mmCIF file of C-alpha atoms in Angstrom:
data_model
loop_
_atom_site.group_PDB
_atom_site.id
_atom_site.type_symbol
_atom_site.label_atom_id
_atom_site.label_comp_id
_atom_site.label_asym_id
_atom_site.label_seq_id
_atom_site.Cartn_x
_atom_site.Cartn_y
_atom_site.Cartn_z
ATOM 1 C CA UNK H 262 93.909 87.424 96.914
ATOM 2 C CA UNK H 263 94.598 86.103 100.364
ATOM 3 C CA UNK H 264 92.336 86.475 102.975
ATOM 4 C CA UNK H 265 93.156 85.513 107.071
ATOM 5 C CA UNK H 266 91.532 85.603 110.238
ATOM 6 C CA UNK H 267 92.398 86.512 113.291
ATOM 7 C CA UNK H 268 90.724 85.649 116.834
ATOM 8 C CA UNK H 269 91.954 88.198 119.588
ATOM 9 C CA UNK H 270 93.257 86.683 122.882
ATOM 10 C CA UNK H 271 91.471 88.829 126.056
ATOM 11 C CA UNK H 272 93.284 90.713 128.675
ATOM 12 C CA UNK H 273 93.724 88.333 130.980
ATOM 13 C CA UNK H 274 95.191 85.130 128.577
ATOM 14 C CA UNK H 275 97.590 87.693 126.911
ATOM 15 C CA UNK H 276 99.853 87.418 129.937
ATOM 16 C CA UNK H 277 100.009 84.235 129.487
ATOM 17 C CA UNK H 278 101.561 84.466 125.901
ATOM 18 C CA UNK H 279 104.920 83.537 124.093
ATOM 19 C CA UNK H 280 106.683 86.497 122.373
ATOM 20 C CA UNK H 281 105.746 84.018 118.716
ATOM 21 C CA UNK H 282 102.098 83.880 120.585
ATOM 22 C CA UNK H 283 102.015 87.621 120.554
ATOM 23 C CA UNK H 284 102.954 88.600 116.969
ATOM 24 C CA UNK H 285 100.960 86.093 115.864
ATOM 25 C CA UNK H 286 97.487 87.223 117.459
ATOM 26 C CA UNK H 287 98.900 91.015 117.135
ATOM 27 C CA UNK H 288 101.182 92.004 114.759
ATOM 28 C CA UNK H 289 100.486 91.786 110.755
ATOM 29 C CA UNK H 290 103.821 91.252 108.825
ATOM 30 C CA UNK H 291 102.669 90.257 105.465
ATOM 31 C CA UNK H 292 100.253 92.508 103.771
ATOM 32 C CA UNK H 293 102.582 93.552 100.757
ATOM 33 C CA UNK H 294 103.269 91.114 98.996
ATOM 34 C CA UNK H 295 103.393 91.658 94.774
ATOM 35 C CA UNK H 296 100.814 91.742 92.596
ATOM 36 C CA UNK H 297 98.264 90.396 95.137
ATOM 37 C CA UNK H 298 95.401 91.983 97.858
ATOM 38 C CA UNK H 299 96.219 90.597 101.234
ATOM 39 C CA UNK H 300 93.655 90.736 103.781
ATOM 40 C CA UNK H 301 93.166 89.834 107.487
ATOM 41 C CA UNK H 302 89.793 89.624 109.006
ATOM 42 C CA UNK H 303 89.679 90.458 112.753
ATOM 43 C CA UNK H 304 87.000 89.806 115.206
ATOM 44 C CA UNK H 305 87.495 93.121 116.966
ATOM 45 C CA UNK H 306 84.940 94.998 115.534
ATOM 46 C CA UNK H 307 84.702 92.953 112.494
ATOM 47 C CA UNK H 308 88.147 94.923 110.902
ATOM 48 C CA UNK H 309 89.279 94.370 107.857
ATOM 49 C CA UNK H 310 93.336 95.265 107.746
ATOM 50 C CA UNK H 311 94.761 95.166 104.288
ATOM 51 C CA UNK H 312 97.491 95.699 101.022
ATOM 52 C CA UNK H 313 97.760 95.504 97.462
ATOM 53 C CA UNK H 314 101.095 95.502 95.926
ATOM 54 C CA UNK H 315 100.406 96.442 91.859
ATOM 55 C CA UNK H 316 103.674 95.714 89.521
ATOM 56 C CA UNK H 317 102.002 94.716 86.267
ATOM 57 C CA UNK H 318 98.354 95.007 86.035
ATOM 58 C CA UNK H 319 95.118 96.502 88.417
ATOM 59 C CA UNK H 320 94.181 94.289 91.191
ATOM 60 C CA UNK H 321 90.213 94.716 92.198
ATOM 61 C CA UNK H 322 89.744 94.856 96.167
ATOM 62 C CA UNK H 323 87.125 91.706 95.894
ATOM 63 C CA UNK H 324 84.732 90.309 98.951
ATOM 64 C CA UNK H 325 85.494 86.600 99.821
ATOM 65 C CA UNK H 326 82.287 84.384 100.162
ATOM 66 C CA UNK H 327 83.638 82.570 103.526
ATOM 67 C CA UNK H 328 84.366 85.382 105.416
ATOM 68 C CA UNK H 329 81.691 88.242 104.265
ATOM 69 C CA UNK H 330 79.632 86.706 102.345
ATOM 70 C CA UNK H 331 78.837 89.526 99.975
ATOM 71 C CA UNK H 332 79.252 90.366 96.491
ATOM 72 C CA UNK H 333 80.736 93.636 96.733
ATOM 73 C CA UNK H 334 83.468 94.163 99.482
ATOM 74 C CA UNK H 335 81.440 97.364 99.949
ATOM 75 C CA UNK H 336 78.129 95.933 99.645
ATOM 76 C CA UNK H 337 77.875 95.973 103.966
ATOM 77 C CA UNK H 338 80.923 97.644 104.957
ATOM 78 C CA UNK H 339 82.970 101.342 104.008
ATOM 79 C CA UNK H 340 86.905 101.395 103.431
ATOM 80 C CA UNK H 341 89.699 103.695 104.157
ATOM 81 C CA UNK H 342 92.287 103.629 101.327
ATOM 82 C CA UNK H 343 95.903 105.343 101.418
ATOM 83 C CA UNK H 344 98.364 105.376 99.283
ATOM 84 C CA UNK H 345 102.174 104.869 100.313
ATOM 85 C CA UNK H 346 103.831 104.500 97.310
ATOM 86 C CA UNK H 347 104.167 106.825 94.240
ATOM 87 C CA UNK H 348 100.951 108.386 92.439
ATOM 88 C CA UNK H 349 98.776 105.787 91.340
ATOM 89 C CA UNK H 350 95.225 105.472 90.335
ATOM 90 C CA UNK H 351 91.973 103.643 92.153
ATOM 91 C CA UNK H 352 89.345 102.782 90.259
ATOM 92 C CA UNK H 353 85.702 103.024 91.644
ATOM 93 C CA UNK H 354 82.996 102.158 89.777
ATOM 94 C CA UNK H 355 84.886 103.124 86.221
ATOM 95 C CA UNK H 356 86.316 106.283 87.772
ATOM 96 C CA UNK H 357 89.679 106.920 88.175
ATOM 97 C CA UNK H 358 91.486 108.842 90.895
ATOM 98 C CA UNK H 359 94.869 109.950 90.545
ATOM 99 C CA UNK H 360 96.594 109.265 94.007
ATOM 100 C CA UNK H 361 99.168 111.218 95.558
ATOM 101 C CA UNK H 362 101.589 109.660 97.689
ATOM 102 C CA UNK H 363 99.943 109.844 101.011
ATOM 103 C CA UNK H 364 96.271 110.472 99.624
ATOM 104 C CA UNK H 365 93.294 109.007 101.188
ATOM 105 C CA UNK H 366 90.226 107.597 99.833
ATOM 106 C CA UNK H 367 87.308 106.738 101.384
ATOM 107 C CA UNK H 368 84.480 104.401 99.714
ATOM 108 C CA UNK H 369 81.234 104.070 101.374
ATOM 109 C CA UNK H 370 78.541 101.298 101.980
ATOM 110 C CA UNK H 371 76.982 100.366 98.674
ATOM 111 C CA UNK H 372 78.346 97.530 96.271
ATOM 112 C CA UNK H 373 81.090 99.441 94.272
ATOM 113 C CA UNK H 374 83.819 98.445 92.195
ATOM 114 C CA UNK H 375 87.233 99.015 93.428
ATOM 115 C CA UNK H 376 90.154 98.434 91.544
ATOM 116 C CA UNK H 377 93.925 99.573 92.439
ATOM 117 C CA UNK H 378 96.074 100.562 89.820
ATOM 118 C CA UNK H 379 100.202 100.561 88.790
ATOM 119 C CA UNK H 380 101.863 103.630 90.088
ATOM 120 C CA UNK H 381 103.026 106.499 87.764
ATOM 121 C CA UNK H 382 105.387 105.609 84.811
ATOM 122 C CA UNK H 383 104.989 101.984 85.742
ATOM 123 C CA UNK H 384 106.065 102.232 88.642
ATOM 124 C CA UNK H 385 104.763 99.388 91.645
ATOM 125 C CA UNK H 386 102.289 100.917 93.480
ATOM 126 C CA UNK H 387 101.146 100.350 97.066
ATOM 127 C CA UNK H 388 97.949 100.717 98.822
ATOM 128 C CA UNK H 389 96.897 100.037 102.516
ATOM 129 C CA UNK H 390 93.501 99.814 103.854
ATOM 130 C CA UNK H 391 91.319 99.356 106.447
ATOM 131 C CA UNK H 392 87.815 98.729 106.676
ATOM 132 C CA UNK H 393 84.707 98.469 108.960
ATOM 133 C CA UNK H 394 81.036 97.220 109.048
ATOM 134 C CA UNK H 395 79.016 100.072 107.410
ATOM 135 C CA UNK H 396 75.049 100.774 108.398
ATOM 136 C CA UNK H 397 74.579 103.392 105.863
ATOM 137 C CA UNK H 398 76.247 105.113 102.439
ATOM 138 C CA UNK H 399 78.160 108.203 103.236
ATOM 139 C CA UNK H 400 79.533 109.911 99.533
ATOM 140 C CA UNK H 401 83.306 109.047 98.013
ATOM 141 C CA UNK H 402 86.018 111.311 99.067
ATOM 142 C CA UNK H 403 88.936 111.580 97.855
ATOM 143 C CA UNK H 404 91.413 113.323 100.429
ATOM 144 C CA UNK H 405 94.662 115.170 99.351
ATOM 145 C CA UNK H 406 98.105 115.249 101.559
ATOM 146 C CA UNK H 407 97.993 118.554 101.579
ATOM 147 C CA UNK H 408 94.467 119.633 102.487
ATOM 148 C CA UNK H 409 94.523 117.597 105.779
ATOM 149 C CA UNK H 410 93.189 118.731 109.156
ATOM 150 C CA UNK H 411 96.584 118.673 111.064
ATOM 151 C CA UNK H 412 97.640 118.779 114.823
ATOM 152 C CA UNK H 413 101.384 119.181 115.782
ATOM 153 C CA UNK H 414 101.874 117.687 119.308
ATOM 154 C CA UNK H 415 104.906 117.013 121.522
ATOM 155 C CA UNK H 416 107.993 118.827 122.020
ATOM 156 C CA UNK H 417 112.013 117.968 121.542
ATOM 157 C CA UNK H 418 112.702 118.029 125.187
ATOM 158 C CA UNK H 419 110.226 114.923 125.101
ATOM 159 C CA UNK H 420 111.161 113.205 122.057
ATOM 160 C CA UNK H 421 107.373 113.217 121.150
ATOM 161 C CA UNK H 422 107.319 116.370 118.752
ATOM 162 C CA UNK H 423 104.858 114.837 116.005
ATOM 163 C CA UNK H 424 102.439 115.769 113.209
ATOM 164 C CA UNK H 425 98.701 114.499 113.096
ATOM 165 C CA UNK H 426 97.406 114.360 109.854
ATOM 166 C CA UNK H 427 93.128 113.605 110.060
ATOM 167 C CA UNK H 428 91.494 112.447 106.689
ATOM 168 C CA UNK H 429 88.251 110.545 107.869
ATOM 169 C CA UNK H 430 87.026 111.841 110.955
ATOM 170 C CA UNK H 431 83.758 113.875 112.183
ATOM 171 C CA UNK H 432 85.508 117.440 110.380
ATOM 172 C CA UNK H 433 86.820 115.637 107.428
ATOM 173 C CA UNK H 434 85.855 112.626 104.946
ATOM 174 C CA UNK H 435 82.178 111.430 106.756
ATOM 175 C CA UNK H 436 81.929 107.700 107.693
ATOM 176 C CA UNK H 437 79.708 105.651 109.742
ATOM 177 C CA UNK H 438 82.742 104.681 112.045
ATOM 178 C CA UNK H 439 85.777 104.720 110.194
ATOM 179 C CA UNK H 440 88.272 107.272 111.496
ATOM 180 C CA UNK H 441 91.236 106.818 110.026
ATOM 181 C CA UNK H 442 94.496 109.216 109.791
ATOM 182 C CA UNK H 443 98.729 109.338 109.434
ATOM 183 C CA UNK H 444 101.213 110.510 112.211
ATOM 184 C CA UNK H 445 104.801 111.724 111.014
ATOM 185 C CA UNK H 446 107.613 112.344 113.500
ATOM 186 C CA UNK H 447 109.938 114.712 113.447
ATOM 187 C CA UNK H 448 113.518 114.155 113.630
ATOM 188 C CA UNK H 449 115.490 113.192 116.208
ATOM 189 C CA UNK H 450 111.509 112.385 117.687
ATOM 190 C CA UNK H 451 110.819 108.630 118.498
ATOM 191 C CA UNK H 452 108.021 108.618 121.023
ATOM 192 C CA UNK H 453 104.509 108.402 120.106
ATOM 193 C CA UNK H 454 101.501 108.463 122.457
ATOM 194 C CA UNK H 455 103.294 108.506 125.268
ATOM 195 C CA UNK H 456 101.362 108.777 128.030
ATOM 196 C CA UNK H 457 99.605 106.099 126.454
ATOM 197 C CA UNK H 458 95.732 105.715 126.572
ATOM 198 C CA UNK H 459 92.868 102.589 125.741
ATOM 199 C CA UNK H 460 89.827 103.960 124.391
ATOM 200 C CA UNK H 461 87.033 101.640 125.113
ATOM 201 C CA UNK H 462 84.439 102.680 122.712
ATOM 202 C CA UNK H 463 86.560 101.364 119.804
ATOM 203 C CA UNK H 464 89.708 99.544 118.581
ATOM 204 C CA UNK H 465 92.378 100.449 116.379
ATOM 205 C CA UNK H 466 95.313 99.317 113.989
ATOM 206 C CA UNK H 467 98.729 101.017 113.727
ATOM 207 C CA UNK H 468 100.749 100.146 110.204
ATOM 208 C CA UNK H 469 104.433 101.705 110.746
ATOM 209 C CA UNK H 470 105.959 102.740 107.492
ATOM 210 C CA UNK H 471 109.047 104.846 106.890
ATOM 211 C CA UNK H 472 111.586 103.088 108.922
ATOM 212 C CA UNK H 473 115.020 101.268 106.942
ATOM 213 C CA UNK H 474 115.786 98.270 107.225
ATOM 214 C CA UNK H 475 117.927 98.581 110.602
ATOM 215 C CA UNK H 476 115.296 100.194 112.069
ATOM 216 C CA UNK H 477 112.495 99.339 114.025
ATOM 217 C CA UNK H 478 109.917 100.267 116.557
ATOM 218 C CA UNK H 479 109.128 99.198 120.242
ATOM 219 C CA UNK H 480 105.482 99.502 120.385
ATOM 220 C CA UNK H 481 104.192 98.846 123.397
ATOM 221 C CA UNK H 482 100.891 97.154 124.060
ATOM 222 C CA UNK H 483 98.607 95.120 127.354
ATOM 223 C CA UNK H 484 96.312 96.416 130.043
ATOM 224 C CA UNK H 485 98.384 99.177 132.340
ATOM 225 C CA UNK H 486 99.438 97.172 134.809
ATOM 226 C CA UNK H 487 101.226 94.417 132.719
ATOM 227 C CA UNK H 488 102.252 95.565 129.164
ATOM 228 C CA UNK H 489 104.325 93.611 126.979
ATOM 229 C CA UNK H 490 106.406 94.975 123.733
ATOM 230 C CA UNK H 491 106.456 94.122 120.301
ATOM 231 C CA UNK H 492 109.167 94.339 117.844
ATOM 232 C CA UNK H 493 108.031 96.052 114.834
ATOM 233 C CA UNK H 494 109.204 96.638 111.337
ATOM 234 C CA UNK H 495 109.077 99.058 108.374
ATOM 235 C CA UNK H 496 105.700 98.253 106.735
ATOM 236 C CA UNK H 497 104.036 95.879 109.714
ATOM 237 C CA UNK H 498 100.609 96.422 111.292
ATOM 238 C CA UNK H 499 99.606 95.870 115.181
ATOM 239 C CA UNK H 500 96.152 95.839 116.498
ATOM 240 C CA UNK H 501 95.183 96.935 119.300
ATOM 241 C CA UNK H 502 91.644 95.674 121.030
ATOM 242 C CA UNK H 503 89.865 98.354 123.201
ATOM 243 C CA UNK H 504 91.526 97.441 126.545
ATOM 244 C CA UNK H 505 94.756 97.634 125.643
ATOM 245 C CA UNK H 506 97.318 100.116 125.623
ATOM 246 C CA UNK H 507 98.952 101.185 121.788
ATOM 247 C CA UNK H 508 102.115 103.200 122.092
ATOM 248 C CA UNK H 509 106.163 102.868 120.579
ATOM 249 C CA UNK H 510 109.589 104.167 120.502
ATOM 250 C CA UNK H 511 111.631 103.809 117.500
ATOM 251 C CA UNK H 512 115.065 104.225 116.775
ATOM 252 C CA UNK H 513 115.000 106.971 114.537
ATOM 253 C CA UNK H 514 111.922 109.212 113.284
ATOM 254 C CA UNK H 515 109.274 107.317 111.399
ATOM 255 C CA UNK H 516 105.575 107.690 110.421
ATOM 256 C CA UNK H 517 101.831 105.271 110.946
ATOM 257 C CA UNK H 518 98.674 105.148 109.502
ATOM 258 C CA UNK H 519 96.044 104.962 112.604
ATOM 259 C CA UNK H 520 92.422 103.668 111.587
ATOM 260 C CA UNK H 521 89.970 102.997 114.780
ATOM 261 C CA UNK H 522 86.278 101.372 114.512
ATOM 262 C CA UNK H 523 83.947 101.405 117.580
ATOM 263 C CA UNK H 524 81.204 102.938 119.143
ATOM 264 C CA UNK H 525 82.560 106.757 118.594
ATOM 265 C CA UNK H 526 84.237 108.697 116.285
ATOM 266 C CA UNK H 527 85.151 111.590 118.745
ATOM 267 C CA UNK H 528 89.403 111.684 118.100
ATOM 268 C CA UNK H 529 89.900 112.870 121.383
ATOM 269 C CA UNK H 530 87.655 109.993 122.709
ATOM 270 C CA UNK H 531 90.113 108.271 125.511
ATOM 271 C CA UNK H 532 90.741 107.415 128.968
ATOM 272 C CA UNK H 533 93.973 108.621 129.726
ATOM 273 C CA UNK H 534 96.694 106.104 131.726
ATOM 274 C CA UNK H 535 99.037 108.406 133.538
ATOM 275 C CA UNK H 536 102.931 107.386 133.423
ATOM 276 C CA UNK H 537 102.977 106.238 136.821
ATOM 277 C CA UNK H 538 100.415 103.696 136.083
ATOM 278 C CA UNK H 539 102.030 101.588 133.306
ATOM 279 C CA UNK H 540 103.879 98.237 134.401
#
């Protein structure tokens, strides 16, 4: 198990960054690695962005003594779980549930065992998570692809027609402030969020997924009035502190998992930045 931390530049040294500065306070490029549970602790809210890769046999989601000094990784915090890989089983507390590709599962405050399993007929299997300080047990929910709350958004003539799956939020899966969801373009689609917003009360992570290996996304991050861009690829997180920006173009269709921790877990929680306002 690996475990890294991250320290968050503010708004007004980020200017000041190298393009190498950038992706290395920002963007997360190695979470999936084989038969391992990689893990990066961030001081923005105290996330905890991860992957576990499972070829050959289950790899328990474990709490490190430096960095959270707990015995369970749940004992003070809750956790977001998707699967983007074939079915596969996680294991919590003994139980097992069977994971569809795209299923969520959420684990609450409380000290329980979780364990990620190999995908169906052996195949590797491949989990992403993200989790957040927890102040009280909500109960385990395991949330199906298909029975999501969804929002379609955007239109062709924009290049912004997209699908908004929820899974944890205030009408779903309960949490304290986990929210946590997946956005699918459609094709010939590449904008997302766009106008862009911050949202103050709360940060939030963007894993990209879905793209080949020619492809990649522009995501587009800073205060309004100086962004900056990243270059990111299939499978690579970015996180995105409370005052900045989080929006991308890609150059073809693709989907990401969102997650946001903070103060509120209203969705539509934001402080709009119109287009005109964006350097």
């Amino acid at each position: 198990m690996n475990m890294s931390v991250r320290y968050l530049p503010d708004q007004q040294s980020f200017r000041r960054m190298t393009t190498d500065e950038l992706r290395k306070a920002f963007v997360i490029d190695d979470l999936f690695i084989p038969d391992t549970v990689s893990m990066v602790y961030c001081d923005a809210d105290r996330a905890i962005i991860g992957g576990a890769v499972v070829t050959d046999k289950p790899l328990g989601l474990v709490a490190t003594k430096k960095e959270m000094a707990a015995e369970h990784f749940t004992e003070r915090r809750e956790v977001g779980i998707v699967n983007l890989g074939p079915a596969a089983p996680v294991s919590v507390n003994g139980t097992l549930y069977q994971m569809g590709s795209e299923d969520m599962l959420y684990a609450g405050k409380g000290g329980v065992d979780i364990e990620f399993g190999r995908g169906k007929n052996g195949e590797p299997s491949c989990f992403y998570f993200v989790s957040f300080p927890a102040h009280a047990p909500y109960p385990l929910a395991h949330v199906r692809q298909k029975d999501v709350e969804q929002s379609r958004l955007g239109s062709p003539e924009s290049a912004n027609q997209r699908t908004i799956n929820r899974y944890i939020h205030l009408r779903g899966a309960k949490s304290c402030q986990l929210v946590m969801g997946l956005t699918r373009l459609e094709t010939g689609s590449v904008w997302n969020t766009m106008p862009p917003h911050t949202h103050q009360r709360r940060m939030e992570i963007y894993l990209y997924f879905g793209l080949k290996p020619d492809e990649m996304v522009m995501h587009f991050m800073g205060s309004p009035p100086e962004t900056r861009h990243l270059t990111i690829r299939n499978m690579q997180a970015v996180i995105s502190p409370s005052w900045s920006i989080h929006s991308g173009v890609g150059t073809g269709a693709y989907s990401f998992v969102w997650a946001m921790g903070g103060e509120n877990q209203e969705f539509a929680d934001m402080d709009q930045v119109p287009m005109k306002d964006v350097y």
